[in-house]
Short mmCIF file of C-alpha atoms and ligand atoms in Angstrom, two decimals:
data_model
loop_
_atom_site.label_atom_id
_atom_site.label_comp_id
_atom_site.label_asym_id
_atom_site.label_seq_id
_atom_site.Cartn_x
_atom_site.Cartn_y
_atom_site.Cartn_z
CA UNK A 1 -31.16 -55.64 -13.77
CA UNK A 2 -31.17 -58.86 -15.98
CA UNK A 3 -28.21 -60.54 -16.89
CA UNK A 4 -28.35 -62.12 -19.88
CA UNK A 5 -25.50 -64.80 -21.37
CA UNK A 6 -24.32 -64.59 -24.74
CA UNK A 7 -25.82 -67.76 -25.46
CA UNK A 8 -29.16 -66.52 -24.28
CA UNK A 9 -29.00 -63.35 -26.43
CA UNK A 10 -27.82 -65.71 -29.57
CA UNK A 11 -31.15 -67.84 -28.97
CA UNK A 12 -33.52 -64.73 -28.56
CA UNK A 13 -32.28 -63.10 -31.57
CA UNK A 14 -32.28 -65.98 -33.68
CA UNK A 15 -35.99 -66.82 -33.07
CA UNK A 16 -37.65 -63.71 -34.10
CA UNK A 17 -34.91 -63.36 -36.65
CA UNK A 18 -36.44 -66.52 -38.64
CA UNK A 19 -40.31 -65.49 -37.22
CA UNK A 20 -43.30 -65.77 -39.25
CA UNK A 21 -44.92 -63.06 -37.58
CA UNK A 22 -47.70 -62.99 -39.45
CA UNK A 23 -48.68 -66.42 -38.95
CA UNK A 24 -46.92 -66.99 -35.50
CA UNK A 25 -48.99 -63.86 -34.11
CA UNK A 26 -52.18 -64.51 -34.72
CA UNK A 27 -52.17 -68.34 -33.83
CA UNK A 28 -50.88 -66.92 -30.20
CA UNK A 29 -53.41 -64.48 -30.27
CA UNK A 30 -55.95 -66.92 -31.61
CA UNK A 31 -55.13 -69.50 -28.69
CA UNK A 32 -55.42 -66.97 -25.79
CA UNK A 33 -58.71 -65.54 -26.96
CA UNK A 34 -59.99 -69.38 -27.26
CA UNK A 35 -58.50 -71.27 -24.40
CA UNK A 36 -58.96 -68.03 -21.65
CA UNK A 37 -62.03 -67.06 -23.34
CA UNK A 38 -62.21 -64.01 -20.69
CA UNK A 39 -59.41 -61.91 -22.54
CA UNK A 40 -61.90 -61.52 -25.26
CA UNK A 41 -63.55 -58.65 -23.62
CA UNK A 42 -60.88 -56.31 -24.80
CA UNK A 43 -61.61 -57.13 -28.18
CA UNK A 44 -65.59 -56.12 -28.18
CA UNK A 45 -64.93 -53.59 -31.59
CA UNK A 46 -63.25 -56.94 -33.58
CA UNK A 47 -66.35 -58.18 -34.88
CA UNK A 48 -67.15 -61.86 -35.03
CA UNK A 49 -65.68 -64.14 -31.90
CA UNK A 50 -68.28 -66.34 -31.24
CA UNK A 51 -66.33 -69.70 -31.17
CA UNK A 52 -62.69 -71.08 -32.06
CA UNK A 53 -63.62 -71.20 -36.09
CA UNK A 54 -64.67 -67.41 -36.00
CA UNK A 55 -61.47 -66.42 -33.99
CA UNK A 56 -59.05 -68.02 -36.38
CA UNK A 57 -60.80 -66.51 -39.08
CA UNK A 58 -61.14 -62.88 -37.79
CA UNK A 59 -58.92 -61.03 -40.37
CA UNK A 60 -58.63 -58.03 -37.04
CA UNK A 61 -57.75 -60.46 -34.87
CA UNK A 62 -54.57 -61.72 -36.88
CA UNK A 63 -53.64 -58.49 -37.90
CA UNK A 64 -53.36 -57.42 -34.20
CA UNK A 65 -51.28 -61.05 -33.52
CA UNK A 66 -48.65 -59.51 -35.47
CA UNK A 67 -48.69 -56.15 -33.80
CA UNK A 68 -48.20 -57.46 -30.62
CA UNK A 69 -45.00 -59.53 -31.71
CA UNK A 70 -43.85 -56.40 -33.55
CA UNK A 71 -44.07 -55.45 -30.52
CA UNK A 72 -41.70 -57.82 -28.64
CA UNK A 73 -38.97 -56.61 -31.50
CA UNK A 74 -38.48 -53.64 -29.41
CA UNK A 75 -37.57 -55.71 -26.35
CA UNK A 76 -35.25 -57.88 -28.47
CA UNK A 77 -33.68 -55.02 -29.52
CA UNK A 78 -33.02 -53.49 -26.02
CA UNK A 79 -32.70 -56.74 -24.32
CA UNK A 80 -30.45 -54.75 -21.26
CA UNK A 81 -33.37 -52.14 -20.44
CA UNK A 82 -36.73 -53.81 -21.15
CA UNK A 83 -38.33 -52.21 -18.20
CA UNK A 84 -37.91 -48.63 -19.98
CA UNK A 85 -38.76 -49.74 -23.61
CA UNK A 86 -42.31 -50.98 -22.35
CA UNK A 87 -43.04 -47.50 -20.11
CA UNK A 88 -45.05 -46.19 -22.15
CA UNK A 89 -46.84 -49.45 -23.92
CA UNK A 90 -47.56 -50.31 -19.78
CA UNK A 91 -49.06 -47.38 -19.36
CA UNK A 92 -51.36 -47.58 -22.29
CA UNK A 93 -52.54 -51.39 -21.55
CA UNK A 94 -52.95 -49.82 -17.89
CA UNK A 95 -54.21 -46.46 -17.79
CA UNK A 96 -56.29 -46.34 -21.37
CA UNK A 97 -56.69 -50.31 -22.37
CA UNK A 98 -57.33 -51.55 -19.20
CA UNK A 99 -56.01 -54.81 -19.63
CA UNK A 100 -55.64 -57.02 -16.33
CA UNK A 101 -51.87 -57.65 -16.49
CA UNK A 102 -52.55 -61.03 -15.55
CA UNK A 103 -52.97 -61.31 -19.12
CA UNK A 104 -49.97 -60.93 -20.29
CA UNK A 105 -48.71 -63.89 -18.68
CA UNK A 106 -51.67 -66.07 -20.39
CA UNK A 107 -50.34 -64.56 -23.67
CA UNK A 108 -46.89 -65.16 -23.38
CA UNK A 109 -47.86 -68.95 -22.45
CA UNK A 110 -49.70 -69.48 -25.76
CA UNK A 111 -46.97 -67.53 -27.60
CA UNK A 112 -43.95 -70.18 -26.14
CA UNK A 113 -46.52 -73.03 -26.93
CA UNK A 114 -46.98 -72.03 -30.54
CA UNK A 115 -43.34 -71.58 -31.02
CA UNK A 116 -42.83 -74.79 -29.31
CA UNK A 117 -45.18 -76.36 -32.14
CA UNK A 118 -43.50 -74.77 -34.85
CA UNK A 119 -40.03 -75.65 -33.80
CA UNK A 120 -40.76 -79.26 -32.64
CA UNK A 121 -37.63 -81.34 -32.11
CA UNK A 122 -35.53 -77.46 -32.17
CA UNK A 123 -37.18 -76.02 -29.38
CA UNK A 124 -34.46 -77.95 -26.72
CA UNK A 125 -34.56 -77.06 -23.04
CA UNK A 126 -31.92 -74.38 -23.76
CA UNK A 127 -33.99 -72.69 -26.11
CA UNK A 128 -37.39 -73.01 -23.68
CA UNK A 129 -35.57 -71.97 -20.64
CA UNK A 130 -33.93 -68.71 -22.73
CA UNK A 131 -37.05 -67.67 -24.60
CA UNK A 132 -39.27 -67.99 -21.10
CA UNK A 133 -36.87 -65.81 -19.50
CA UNK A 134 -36.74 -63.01 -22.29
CA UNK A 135 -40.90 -63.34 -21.84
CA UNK A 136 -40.84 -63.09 -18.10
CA UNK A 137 -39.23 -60.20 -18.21
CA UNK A 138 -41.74 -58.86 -21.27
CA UNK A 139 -44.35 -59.66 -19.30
CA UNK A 140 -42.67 -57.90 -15.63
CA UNK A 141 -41.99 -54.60 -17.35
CA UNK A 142 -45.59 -54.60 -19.43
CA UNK A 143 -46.73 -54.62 -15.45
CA UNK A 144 -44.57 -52.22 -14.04
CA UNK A 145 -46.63 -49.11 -14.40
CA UNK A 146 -49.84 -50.59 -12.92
CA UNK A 147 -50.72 -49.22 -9.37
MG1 HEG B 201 -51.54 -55.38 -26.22
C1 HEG B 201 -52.50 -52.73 -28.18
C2 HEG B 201 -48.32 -55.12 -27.47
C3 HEG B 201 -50.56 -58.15 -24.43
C4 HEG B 201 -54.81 -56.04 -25.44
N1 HEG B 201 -50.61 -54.18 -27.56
C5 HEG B 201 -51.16 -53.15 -28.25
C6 HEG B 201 -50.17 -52.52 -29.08
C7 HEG B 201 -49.00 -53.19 -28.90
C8 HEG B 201 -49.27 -54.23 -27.94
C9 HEG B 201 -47.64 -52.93 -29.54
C10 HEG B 201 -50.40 -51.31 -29.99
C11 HEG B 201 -50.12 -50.09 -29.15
C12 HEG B 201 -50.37 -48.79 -29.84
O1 HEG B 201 -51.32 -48.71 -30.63
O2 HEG B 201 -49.59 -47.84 -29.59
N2 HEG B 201 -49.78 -56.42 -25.99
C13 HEG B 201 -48.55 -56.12 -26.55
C14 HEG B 201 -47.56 -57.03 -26.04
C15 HEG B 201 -48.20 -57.88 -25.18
C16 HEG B 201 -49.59 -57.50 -25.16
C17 HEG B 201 -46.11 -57.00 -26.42
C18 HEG B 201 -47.69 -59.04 -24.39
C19 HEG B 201 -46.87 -59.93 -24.79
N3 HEG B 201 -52.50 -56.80 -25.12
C20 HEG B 201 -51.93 -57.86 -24.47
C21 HEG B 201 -52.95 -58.64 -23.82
C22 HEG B 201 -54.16 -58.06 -24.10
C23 HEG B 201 -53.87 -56.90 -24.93
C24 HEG B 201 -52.66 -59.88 -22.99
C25 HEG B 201 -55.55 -58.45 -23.68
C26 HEG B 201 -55.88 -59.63 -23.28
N4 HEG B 201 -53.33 -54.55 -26.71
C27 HEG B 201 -54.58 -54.96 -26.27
C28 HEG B 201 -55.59 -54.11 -26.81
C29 HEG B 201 -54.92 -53.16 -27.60
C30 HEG B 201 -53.50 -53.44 -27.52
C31 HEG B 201 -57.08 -54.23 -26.57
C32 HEG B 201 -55.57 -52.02 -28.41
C33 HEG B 201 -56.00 -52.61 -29.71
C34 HEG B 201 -56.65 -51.62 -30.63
O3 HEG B 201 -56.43 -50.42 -30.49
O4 HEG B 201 -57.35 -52.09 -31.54
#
């Protein structure tokens, strides 16, 4: 089980309470497809992403940015049992997506740095070190129903 400090659970809260998830989603998106060009290969039905200027400007690709940090909501909001709020959405990336869980480390990465940018000066150590953890364990239970 994760322990998490009050302080940590203050920080979490308080960045996807002031979230552009719109625009925050699909620049993380948008970076993982361009800088580990191999995670594109889940998105062969999104139409046009032949290079970096056809990625940003793939209207699918943002909208599915902000699903997926909808989707970290649900962790947020069950920050003590993580594992068993992702189940189910492991078992779809697994079993039905196929997604390499690998991946979800790569995406979390461009996620913190796009945050980072946004935040600048904000984003302290405190805040990286909290916001890393509550990804780590994102990205541990998205994994856990892989075999
Ligand atoms: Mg996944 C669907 C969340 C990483 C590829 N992803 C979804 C959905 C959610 C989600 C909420 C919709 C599920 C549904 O329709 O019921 N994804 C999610 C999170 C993370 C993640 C929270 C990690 C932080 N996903 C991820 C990665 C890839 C990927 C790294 C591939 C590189 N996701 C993927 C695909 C779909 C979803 C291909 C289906 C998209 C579609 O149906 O159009």
């Amino acid at each position: 089980m994760v322990e998490w400090s009050e302080s940590e659970r203050t920080i979490i809260t308080s960045i996807f309470s002031s979230l552009d998830y719109d625009d925050i989603g699909a620049k993380a998106l948008c970076r993982c497809l361009i800088v580990y060009p191999w995670t594109q290969r889940y998105f062969g039905g999104y139409g046009n992403l032949y290079n970096a200027t056809a990625i940003k400007n793939n209207p699918l690709i943002a909208a599915h940015g902000t699903k997926v940090l909808h989707g970290l909501d649900r962790a947020v909001k069950n920050m003590d049992d993580i594992k068993a709020t992702y189940a189910e959405l492991s078992v779809l990336h697994s079993e039905k997506l196929h997604v390499d869980p690998d991946n979800f480390k790569l995406l979390a990465d461009c996620l913190t740095v796009v945050i980072a940018a946004k935040m600048g000066s904000a984003f302290t150590a405190e805040i990286q070190a909290a916001f890393q953890k509550f990804l780590c364990v994102v990205v541990s239970a998205l994994g856990r129903q892989y075999h």
